[in-house]
mmCIF file with all atom_site columns, C-alpha atoms in Angstrom:
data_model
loop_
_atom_site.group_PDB
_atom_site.id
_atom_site.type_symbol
_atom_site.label_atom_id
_atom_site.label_alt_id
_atom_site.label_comp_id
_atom_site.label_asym_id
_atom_site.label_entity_id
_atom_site.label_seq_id
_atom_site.pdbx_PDB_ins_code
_atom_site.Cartn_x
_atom_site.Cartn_y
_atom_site.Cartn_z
_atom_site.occupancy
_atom_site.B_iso_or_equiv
_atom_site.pdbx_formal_charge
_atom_site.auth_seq_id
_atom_site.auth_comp_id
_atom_site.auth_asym_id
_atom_site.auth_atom_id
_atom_site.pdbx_PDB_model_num
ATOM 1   C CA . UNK A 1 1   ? -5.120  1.177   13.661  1.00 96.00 ? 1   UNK A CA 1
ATOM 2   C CA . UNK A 1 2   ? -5.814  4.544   12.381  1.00 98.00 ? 2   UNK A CA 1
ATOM 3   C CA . UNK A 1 3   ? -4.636  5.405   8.916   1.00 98.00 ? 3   UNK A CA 1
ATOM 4   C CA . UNK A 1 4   ? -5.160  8.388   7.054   1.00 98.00 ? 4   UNK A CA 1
ATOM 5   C CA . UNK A 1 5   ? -3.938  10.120  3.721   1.00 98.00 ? 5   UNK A CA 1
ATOM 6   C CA . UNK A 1 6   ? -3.687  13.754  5.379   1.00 98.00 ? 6   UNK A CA 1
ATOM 7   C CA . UNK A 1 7   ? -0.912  15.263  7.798   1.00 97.00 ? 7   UNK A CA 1
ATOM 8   C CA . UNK A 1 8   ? -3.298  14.818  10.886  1.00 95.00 ? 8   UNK A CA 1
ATOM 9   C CA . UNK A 1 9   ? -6.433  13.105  12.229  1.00 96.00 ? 9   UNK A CA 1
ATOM 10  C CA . UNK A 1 10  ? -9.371  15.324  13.027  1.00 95.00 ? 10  UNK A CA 1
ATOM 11  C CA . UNK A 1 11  ? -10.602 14.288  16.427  1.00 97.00 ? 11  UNK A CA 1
ATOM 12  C CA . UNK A 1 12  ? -7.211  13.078  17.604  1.00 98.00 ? 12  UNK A CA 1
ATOM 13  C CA . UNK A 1 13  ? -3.960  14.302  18.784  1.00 97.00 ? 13  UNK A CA 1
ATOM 14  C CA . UNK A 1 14  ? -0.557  13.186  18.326  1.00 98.00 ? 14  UNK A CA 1
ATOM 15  C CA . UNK A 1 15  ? 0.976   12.116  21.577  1.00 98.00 ? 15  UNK A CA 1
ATOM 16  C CA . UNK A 1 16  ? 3.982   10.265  19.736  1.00 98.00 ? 16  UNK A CA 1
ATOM 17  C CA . UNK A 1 17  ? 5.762   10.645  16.596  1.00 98.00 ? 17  UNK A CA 1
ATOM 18  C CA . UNK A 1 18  ? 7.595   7.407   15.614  1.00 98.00 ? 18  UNK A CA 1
ATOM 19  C CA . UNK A 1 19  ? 8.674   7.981   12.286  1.00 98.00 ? 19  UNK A CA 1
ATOM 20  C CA . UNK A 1 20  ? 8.488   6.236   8.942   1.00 98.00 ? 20  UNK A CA 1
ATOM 21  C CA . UNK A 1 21  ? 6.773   3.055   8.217   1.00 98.00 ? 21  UNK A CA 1
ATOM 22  C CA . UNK A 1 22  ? 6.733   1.095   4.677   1.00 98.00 ? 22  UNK A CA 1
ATOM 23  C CA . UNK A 1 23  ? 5.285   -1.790  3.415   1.00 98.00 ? 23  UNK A CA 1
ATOM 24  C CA . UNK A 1 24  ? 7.153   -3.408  0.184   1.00 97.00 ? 24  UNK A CA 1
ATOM 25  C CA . UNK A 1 25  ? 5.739   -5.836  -2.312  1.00 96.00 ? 25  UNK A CA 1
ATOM 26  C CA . UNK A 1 26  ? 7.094   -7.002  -5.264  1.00 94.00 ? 26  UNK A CA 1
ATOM 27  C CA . UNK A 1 27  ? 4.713   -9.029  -7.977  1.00 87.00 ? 27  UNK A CA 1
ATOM 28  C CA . UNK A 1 28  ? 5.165   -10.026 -11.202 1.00 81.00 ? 28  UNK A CA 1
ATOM 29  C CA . UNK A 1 29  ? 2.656   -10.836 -13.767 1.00 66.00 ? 29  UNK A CA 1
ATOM 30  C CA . UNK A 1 30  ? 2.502   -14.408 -15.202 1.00 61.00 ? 30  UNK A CA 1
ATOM 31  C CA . UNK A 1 31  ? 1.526   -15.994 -18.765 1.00 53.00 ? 31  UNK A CA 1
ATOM 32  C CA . UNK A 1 32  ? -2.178  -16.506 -18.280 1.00 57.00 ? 32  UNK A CA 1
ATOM 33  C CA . UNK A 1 33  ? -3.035  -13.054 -16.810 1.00 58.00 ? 33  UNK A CA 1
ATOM 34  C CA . UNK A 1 34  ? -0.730  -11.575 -19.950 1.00 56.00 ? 34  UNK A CA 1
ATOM 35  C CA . UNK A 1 35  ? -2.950  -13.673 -22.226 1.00 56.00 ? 35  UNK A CA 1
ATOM 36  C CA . UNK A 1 36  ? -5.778  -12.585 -20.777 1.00 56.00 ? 36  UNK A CA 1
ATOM 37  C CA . UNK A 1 37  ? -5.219  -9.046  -20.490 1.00 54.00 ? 37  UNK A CA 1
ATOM 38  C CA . UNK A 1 38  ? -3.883  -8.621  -23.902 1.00 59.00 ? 38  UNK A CA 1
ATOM 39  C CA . UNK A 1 39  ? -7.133  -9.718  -25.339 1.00 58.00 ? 39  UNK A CA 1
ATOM 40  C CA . UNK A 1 40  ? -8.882  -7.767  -23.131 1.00 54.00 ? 40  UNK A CA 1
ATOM 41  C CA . UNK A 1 41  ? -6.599  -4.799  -23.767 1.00 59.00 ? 41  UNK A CA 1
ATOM 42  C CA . UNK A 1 42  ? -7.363  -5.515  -27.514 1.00 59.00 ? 42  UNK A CA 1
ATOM 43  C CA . UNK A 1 43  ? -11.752 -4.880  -26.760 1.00 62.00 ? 43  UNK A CA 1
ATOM 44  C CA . UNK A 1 44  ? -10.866 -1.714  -24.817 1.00 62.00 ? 44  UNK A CA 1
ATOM 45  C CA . UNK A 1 45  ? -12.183 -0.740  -21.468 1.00 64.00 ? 45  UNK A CA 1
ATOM 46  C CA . UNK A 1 46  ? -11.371 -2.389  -18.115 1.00 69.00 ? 46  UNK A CA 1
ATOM 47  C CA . UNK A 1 47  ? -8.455  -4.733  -17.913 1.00 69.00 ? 47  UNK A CA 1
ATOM 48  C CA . UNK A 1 48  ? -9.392  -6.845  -15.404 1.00 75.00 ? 48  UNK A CA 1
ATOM 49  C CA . UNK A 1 49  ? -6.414  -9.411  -15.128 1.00 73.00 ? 49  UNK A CA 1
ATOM 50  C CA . UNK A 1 50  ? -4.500  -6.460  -14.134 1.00 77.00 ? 50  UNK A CA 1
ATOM 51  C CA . UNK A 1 51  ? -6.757  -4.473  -12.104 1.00 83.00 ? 51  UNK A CA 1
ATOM 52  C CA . UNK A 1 52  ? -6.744  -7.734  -10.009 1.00 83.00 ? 52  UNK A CA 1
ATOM 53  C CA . UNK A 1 53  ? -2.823  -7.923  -10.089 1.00 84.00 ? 53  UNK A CA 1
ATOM 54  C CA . UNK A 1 54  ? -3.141  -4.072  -8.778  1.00 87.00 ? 54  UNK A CA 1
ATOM 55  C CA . UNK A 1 55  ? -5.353  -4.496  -5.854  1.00 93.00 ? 55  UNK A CA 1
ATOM 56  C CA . UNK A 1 56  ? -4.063  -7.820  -4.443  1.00 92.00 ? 56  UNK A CA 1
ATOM 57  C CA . UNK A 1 57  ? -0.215  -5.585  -4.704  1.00 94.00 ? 57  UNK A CA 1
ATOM 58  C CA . UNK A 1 58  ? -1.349  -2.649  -2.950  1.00 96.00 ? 58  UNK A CA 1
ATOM 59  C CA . UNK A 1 59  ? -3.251  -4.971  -0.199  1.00 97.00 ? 59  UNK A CA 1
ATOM 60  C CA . UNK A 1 60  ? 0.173   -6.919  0.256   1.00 97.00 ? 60  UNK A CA 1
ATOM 61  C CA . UNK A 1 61  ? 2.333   -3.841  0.886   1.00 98.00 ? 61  UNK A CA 1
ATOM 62  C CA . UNK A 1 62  ? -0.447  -2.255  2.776   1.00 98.00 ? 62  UNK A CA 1
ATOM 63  C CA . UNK A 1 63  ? -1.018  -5.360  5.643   1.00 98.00 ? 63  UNK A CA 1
ATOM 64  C CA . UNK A 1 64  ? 2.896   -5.013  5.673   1.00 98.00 ? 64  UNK A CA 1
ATOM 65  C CA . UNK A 1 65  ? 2.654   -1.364  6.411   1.00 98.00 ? 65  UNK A CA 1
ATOM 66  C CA . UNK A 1 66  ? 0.236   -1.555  9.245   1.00 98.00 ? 66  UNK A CA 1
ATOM 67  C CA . UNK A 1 67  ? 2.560   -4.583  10.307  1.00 98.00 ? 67  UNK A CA 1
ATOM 68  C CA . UNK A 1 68  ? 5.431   -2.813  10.465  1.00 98.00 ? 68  UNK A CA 1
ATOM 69  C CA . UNK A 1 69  ? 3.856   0.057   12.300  1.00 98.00 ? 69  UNK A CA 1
ATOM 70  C CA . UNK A 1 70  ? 2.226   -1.745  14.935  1.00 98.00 ? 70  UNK A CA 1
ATOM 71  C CA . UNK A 1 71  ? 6.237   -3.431  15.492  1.00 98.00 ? 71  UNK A CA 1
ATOM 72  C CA . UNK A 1 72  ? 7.007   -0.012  16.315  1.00 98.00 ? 72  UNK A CA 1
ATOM 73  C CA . UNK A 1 73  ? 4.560   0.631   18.697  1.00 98.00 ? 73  UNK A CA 1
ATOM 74  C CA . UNK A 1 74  ? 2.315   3.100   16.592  1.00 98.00 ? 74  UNK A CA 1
ATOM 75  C CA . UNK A 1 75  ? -1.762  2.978   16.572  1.00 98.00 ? 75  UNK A CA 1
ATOM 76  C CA . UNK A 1 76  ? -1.904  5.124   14.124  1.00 98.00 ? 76  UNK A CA 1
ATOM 77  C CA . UNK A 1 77  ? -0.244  6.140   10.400  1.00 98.00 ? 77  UNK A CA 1
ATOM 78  C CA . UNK A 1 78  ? -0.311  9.926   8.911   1.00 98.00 ? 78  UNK A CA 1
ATOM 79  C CA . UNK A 1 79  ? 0.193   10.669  5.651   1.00 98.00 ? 79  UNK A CA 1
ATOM 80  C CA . UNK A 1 80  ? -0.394  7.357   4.014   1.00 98.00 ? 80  UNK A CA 1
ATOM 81  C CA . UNK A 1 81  ? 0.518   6.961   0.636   1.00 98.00 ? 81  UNK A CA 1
ATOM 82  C CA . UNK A 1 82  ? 1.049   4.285   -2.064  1.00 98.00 ? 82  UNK A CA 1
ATOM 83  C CA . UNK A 1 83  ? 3.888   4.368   -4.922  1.00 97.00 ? 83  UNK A CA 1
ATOM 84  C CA . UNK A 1 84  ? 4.799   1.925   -7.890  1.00 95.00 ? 84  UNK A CA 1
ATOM 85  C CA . UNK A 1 85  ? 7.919   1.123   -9.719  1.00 94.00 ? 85  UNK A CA 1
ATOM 86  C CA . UNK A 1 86  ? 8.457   -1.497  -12.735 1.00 91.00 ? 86  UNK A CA 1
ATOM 87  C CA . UNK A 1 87  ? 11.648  -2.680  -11.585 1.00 91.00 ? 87  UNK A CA 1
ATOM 88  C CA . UNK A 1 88  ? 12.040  -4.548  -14.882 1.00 89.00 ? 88  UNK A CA 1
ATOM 89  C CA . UNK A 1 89  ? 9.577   -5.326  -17.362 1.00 85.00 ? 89  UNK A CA 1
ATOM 90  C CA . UNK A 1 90  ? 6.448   -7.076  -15.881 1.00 80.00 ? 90  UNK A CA 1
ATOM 91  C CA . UNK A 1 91  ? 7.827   -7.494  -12.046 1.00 88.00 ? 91  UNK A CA 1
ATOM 92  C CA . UNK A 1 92  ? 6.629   -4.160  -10.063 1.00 91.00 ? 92  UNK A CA 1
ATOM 93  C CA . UNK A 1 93  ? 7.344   -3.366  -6.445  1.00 95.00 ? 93  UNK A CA 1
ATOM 94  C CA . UNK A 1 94  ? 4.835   -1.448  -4.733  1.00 97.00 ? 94  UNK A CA 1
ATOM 95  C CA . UNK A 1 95  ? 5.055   0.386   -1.557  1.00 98.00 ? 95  UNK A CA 1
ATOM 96  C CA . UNK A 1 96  ? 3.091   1.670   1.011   1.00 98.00 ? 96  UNK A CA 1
ATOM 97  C CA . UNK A 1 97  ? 4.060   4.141   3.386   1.00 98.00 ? 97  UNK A CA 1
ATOM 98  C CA . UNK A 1 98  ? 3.392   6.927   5.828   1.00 98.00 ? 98  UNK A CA 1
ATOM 99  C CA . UNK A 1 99  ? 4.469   8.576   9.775   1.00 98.00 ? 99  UNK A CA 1
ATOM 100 C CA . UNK A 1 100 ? 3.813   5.698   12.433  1.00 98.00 ? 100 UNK A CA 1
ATOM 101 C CA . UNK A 1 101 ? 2.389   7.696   15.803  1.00 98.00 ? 101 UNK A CA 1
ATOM 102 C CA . UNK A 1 102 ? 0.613   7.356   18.752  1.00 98.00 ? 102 UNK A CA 1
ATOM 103 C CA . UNK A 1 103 ? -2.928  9.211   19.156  1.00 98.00 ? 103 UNK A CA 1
ATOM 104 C CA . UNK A 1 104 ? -4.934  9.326   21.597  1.00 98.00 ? 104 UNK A CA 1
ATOM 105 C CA . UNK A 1 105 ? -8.541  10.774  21.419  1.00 97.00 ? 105 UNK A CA 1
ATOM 106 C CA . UNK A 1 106 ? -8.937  14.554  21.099  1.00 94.00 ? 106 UNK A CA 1
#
């Protein structure tokens, strides 16, 4: 699967365009990674309770993504992005998404 943050893929052309494709997560933090980041949060620098919490998020919603896209038929996603939203306080969704197409070699 080719994915890609920009609007096309140098050294490929777009045979297909199958439209949207998203990947949703939703995580929420629990009592020992609070504890742990608020005394971390407390010495400064890198919280890494959360940056762990961040990248196992954006991971979930972005195996869904490719998931989704290859359901549609797609081998390849354009425009890739990610975006986060605290739907209440300490559960955030996450989502990945982007164009599904088909490419084929340039």
């Amino acid at each position: 699967m080719l994915i890609v943050t920009t609007n096309d893929a140098p050294g490929y052309r777009v045979v297909k365009t199958l439209g949207v494709v998203r990947g949703i997560t939703v995580r929420s933090r629990n009592a020992i990674s609070d504890m742990v980041g608020g005394v971390q949060s407390l010495l400064g620098g890198r919280v890494g309770a959360y940056v762990k919490l961040a990248e196992t998020s954006r991971q979930e919603a972005y195996d869904e993504l490719i998931q989704h896209a290859q359901q549609m038929g797609a081998n390849g996603i354009l425009a890739m992005r990610y975006d986060a939203n605290e739907i209440m306080p300490g559960i955030t969704e996450v989502l990945a998404y982007g164009t599904a197409v088909v490419v084929e070699p340039a």
